[in-house]
Short mmCIF file of C-alpha atoms in Angstrom, two decimals:
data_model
loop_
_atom_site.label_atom_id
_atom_site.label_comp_id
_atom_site.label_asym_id
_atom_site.label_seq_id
_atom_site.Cartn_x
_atom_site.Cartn_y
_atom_site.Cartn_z
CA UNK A 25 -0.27 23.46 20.01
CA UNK A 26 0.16 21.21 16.98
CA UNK A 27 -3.10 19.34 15.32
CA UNK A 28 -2.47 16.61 12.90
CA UNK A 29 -4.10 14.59 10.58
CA UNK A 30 -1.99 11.38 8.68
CA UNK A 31 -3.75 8.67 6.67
CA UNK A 32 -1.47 5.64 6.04
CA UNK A 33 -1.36 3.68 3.43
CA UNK A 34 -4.70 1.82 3.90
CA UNK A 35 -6.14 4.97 3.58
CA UNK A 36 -7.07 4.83 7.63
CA UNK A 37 -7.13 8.18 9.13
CA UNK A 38 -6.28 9.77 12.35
CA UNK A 39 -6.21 12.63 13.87
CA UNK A 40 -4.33 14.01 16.87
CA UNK A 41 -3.75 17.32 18.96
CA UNK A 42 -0.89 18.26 22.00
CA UNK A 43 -0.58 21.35 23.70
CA UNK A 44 0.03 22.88 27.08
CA UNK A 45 -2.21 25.39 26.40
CA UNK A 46 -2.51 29.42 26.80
CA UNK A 47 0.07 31.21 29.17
CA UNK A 48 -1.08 32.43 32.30
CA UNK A 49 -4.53 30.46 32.05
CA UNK A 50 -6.82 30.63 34.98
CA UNK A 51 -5.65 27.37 36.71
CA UNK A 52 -8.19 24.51 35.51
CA UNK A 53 -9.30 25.70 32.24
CA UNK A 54 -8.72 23.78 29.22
CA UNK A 55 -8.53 24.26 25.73
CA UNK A 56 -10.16 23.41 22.08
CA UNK A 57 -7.12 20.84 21.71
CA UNK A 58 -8.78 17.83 23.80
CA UNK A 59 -12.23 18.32 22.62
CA UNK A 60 -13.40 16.20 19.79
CA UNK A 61 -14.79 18.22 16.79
CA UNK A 62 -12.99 21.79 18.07
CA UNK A 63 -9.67 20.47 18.50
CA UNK A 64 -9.59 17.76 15.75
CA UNK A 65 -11.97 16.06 14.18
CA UNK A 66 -12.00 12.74 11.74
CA UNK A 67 -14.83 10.88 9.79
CA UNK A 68 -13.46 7.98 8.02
CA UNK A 69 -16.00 8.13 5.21
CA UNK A 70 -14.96 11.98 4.48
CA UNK A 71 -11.95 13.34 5.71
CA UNK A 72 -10.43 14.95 8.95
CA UNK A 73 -9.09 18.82 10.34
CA UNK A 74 -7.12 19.93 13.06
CA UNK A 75 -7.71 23.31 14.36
CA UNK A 76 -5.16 25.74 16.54
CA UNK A 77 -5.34 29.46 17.64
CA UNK A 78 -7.80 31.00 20.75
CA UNK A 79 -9.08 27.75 21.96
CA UNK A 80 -12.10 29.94 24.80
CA UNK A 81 -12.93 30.81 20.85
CA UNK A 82 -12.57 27.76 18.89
CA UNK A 83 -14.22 25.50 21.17
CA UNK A 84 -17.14 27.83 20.58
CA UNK A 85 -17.75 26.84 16.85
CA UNK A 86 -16.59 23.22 16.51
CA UNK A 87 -14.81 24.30 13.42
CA UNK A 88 -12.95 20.44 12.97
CA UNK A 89 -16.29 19.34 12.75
CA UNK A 90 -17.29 22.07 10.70
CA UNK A 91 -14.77 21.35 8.18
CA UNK A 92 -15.52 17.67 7.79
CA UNK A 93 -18.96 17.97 7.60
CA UNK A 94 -17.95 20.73 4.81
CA UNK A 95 -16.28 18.16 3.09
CA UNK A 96 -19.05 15.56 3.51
CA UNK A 97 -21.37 17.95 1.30
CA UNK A 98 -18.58 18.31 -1.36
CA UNK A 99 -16.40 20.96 -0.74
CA UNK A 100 -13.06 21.30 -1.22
CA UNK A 101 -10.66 20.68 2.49
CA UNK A 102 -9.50 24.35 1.22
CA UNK A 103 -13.13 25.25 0.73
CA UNK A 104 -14.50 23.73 3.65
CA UNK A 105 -11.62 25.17 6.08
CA UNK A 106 -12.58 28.90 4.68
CA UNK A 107 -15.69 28.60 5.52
CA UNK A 108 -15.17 27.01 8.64
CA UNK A 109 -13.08 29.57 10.08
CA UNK A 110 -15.15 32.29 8.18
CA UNK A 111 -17.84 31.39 10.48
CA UNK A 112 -15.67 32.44 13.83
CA UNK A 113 -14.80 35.69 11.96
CA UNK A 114 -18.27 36.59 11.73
CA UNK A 115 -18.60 36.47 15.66
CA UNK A 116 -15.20 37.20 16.78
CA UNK A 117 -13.20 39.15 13.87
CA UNK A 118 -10.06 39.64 15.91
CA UNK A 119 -10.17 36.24 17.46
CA UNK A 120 -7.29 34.48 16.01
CA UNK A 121 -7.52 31.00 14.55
CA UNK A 122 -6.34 28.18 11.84
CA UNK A 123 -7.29 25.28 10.72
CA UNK A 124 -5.79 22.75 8.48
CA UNK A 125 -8.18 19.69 6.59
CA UNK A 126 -7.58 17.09 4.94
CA UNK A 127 -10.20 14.88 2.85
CA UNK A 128 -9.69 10.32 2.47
CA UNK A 129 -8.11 11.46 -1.26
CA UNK A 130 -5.02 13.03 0.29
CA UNK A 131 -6.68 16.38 -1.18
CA UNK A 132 -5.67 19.52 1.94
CA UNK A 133 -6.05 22.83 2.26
CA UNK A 134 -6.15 25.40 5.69
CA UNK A 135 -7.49 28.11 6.44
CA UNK A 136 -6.74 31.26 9.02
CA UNK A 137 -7.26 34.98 10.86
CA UNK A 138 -5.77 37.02 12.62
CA UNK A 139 -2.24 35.55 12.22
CA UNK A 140 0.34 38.24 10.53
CA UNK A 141 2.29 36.82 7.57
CA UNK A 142 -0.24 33.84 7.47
CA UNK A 143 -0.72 30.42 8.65
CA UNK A 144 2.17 28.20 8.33
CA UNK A 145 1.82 24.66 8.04
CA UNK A 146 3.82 21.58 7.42
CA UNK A 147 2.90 18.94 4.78
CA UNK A 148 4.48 16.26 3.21
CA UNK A 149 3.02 13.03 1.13
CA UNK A 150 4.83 11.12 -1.83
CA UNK A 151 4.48 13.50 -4.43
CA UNK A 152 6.32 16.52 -2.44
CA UNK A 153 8.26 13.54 -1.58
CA UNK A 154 9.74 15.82 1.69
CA UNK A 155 8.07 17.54 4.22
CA UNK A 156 7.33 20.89 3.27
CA UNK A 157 6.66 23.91 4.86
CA UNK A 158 3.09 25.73 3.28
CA UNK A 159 1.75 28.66 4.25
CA UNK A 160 -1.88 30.14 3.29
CA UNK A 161 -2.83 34.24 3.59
CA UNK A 162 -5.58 34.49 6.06
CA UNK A 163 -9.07 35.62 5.87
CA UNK B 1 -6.84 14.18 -7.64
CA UNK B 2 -5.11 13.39 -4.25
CA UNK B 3 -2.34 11.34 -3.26
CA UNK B 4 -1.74 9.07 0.32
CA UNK B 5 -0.36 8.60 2.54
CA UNK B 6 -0.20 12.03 3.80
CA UNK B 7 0.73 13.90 6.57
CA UNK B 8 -0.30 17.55 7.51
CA UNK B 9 -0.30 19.05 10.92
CA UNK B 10 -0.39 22.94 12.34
CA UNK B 11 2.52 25.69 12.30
CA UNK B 12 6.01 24.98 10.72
CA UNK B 13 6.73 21.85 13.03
CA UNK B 14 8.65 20.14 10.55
CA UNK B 15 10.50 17.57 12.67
CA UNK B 16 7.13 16.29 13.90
CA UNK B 17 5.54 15.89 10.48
CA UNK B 18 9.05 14.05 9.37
CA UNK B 19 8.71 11.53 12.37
CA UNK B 20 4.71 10.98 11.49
CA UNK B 21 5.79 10.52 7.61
CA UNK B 22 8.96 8.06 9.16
CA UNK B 23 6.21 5.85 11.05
CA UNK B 24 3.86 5.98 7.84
CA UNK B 25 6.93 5.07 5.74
CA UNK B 26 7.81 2.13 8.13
CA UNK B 27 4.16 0.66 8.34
CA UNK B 28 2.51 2.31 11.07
CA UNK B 29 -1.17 3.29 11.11
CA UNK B 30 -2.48 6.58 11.19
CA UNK B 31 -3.07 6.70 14.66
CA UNK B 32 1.18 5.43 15.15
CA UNK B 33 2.04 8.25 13.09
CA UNK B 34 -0.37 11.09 14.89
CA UNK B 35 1.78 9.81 18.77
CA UNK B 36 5.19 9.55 16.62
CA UNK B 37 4.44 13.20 15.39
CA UNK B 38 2.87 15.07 18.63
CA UNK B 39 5.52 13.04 20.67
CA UNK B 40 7.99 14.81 18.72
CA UNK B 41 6.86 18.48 19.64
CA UNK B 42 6.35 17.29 23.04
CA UNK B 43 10.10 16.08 23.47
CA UNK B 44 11.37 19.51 21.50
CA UNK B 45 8.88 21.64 23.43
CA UNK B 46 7.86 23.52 19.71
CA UNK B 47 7.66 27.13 20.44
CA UNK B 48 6.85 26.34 24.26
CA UNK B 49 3.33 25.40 23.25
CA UNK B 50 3.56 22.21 23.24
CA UNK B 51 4.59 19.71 26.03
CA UNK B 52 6.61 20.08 29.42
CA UNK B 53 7.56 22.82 30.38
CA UNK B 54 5.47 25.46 28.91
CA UNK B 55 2.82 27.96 29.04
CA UNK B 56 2.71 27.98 33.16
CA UNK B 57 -0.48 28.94 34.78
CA UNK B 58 -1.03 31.34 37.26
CA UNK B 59 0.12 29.23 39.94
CA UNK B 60 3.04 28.19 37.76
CA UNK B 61 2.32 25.01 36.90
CA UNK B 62 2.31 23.44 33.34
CA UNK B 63 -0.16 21.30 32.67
CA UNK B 64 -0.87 19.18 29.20
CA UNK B 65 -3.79 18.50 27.14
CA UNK B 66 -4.12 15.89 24.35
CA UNK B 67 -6.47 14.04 22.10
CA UNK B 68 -6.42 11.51 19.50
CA UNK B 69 -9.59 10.16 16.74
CA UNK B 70 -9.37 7.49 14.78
CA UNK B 71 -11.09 7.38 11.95
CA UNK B 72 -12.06 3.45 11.17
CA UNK B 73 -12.83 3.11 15.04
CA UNK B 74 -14.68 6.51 15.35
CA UNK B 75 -13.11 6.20 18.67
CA UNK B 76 -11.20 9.18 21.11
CA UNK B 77 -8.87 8.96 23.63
CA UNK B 78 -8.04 12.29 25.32
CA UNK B 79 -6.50 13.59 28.48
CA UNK B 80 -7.11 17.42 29.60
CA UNK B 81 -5.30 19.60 32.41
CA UNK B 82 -3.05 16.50 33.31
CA UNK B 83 -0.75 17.39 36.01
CA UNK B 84 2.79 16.17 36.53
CA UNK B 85 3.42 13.35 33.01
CA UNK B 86 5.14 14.40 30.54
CA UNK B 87 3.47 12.15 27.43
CA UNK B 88 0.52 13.42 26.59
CA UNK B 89 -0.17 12.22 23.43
CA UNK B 90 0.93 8.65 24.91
CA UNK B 91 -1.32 8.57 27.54
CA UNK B 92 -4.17 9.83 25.47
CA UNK B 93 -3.57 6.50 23.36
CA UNK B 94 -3.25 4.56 26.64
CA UNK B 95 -7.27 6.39 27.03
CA UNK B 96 -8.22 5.39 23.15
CA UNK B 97 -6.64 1.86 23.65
CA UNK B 98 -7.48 0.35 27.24
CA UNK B 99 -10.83 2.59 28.13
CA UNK B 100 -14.25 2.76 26.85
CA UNK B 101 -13.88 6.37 27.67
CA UNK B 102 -12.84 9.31 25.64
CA UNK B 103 -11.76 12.11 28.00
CA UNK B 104 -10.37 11.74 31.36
CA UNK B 105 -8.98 15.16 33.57
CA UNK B 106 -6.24 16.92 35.58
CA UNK B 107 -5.56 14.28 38.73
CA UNK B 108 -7.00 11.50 37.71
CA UNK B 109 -5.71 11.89 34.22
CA UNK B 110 -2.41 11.81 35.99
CA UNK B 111 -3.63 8.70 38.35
CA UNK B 112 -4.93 6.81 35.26
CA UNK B 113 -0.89 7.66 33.63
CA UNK B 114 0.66 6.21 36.24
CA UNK B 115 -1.10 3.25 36.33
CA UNK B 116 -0.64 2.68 32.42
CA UNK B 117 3.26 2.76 33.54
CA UNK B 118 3.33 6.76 33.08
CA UNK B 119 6.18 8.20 35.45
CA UNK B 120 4.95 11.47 37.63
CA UNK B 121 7.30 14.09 37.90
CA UNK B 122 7.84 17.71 37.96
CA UNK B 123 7.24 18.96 34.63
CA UNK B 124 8.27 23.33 35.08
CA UNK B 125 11.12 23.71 33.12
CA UNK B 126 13.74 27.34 33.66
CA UNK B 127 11.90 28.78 30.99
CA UNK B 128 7.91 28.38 32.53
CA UNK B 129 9.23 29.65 36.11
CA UNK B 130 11.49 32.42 34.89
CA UNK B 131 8.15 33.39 32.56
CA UNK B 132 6.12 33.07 35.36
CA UNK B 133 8.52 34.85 37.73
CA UNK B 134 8.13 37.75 35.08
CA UNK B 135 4.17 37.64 35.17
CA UNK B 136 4.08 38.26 38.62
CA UNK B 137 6.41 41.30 38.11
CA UNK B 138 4.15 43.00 35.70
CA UNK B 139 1.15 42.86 37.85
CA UNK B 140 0.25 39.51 36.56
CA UNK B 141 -0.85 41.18 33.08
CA UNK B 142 -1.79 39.65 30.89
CA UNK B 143 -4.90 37.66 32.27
CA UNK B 144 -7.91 36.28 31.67
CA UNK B 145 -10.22 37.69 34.42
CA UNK B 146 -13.05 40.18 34.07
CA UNK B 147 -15.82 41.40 36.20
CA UNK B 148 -13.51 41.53 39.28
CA UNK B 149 -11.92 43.17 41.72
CA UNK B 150 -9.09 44.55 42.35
CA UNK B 151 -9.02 45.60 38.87
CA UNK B 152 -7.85 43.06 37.32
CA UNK B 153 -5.84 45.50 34.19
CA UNK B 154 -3.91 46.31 37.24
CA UNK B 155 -3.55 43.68 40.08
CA UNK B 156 -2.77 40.34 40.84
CA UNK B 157 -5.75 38.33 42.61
CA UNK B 158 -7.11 36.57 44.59
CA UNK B 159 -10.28 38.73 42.78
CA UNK B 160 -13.92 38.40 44.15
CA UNK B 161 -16.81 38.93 41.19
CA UNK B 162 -18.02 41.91 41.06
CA UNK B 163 -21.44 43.69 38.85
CA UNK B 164 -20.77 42.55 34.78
CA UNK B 165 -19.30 45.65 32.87
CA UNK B 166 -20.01 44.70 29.51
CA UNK B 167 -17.74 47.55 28.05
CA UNK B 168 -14.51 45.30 30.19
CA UNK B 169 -14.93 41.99 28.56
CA UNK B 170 -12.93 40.63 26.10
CA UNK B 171 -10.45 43.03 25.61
CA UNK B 172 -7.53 41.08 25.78
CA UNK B 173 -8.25 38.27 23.49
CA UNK B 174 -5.24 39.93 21.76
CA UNK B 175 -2.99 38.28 24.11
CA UNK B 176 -3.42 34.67 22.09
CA UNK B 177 -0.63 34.98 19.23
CA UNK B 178 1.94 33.30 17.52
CA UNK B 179 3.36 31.88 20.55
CA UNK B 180 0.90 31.72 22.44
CA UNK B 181 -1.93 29.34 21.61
CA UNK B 182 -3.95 26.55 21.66
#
C-alpha cells in the first residue's frame, strides 16, 4: 500500500491511498486503505495522515483520524502519530502498523510497530530540496 | 516552523513521492499530486502491494482499492475490491470529481470505470498466479479463516463454521509484514 499526503503551494491539502491489499484475502474483504479516517484522513483547518500495515486492525481504530484530531488539540504530527498508533498497541501489541502525518505548516512526523528495522518513509519539500528517504524506530 | 509544499507518503516509494513533488513543482493541486504519486506505484507495482497484479486472493484474482480526501472540499472519492481496471487511484478521482458519493465497490466500481472511459481487462500478472499457484501447494497456508472446518492450519476450503475456539483466533496476524500489507 502507499498513503500520501501533499499540500501544494496554496497550502491545499490532500490525501490519497492505493493498494491491492493483503495476499490470500478471503475473496471480498477490503482493507483500511479506502476507508476515510483509517486509511487516510485530511482536515484542511489542521493537517492530514496516511496510515499502512494490518488493515482487519487499522480499520479498527481510525488512527488517520486519530492523528488529525491529535493535531487539532496541539500536538506535534510526530506526537500525534505516537499516540495514534500507541493506541492499537494497547489492543493488539503484535499487530503491525505505521502511520505518517503531516500538519497545514509542512511540520511531519510517523509513527510505527511491529515493523523490524523501522518504518521507512519518503519525504521531500523545498528545504530537503530532494526526496528523501526517512525512517523512524517503532514503538 | 514548517515549510510547503510538501510531500510525504508510506514505505521507501521514492519514485512516487518524486512524481507527486514533479506535479506540485509544475502547478498541480494537492489532490493532482496524490493521483500523479499513487499512479506511480500502481504502474511500478511497489513491492507487489500496490496496483495490478498483486496480492491475489484465494481465487486468484487481484483486486484494487483506493481513496482520495481533499482537504478544502472535505470531499472523498474511493473505490474498494474493484475487479478487472487497472487505475485505481484514477477512478477514485473520477468518484471524488463526477459523484456525490464517496465509496463505490467491486462490480460496480468496475461498471462505474468503464463508463468514466476506464478500460476492463485482466489484471493477474506471472507473479500473482505463480504466487497463487504456490498457495495452493502449501495447503493454502497462510489464511485468514478461523472457527472452521477442515482445519483450516491444514486444508484448503470450501470450510463450513464450526463452535468459536477462542484459543484459534488470531494467530496468524503475523502473516501481515513488510510485503505484505495494507
Amino acid at each position: 500500500t502507499i498513503g500520501m499526503v501533499a499540500i501544494d503551494r496554496n497550502g491545499s491539502l490532500a490525501v490519497g491511498t492505493s493498494t491491492n491489499g493483503l495476499r490470500h484475502k478471503i475473496p471480498g474483504r477490503v482493507g483500511d486503505s479506502p476507508i476515510p479516517g483509517s486509511g487516510a484522513y485530511v482536515d484542511q483547518d489542521v493537517g492530514g495522515a496516511a496510515a499502512t500495515g494490518d488493515g482487519d486492525i487499522i480499520m479498527r481504530f481510525l488512527p488517520s483520524y486519530q492523528a488529525v484530531e491529535n493535531m487539532r488539540q496541539g500536538m506535534s504530527p510526530k506526537t500525534a502519530a505516537n499516540e495514534a498508533i500507541a493506541r492499537i498497541v494497547k489492543k493488539y501489541p503484535k499487530a503491525m502498523a505505521a502511520i505518517v502525518a503531516a500538519d497545514n505548516a509542512g511540520r511531519y512526523g510517523a509513527a510505527c510497530i511491529n515493523i523490524e528495522g523501522g518504518f521507512p518513509y519518503s519525504v521531500v519539500n523545498p528545504k530537503l530540496g530532494n526526496v528523501t528517504a526517512e525512517r523512524v524506530d517503532c514503538l | 516552523r514548517g515549510i510547503l509544499p510538501l510531500v510525504i507518503n508510506t514505505w521507501n516509494f521514492s519514485n512516487a513521492t518524486l512524481n507527486a513533488w514533479t506535479t506540485l513543482s509544475s502547478g498541480g493541486s494537492a489532490v493532482d499530486a496524490i493521483v500523479s504519486g499513487c499512479s506511480t506505484c500502481e504502474r511500478e507495482q511497489c513491492d507487489h502491494t500496490v496496483g495490478w497484479g498483486g496480492s491475489p486472493d484465494e481465487n486468484g484474482e487481484s483486486t484494487l482499492d483506493a481513496m482520495i480526501m481533499d482537504g478544502p472540499s472535505h470531499k472523498v472519492g474511493a473505490v474498494a475490491g474493484m475487479r478487472r481496471v487497472k487505475d485505481a487511484i484514477s477512478v477514485a478521482r473520477k468518484v471524488l470529481d463526477n459523484t456525490q458519493h464517496s465509496l463505490l465497490v467491486g462490480d460496480f466500481a468496475t461498471e462505474f470505470a468503464v463508463q468514466m472511459g476506464f478500460k476492463e481487462e485482466n489484471i493477474s500478472s506471472d507473479w500473482s498466479l505463480k504466487t497463487w499457484e504456490d498457495w495452493k501447494a502449501n495447503k493454502c497456508q497462510p489464511n485468514y479463516w478461523q472457527n472452521v472446518e477442515p482445519n483450516p492450519r491444514e486444508n484448503c476450503g470450501p470450510y463450513k463454521p464450526v463452535k468459536r475456539d477462542a484459543k484459534n483466533e488470531n494467530i496468524n496476524r503475523n502473516l501481515v509484514n513488510y510485503e505484505n500489507h495494507d
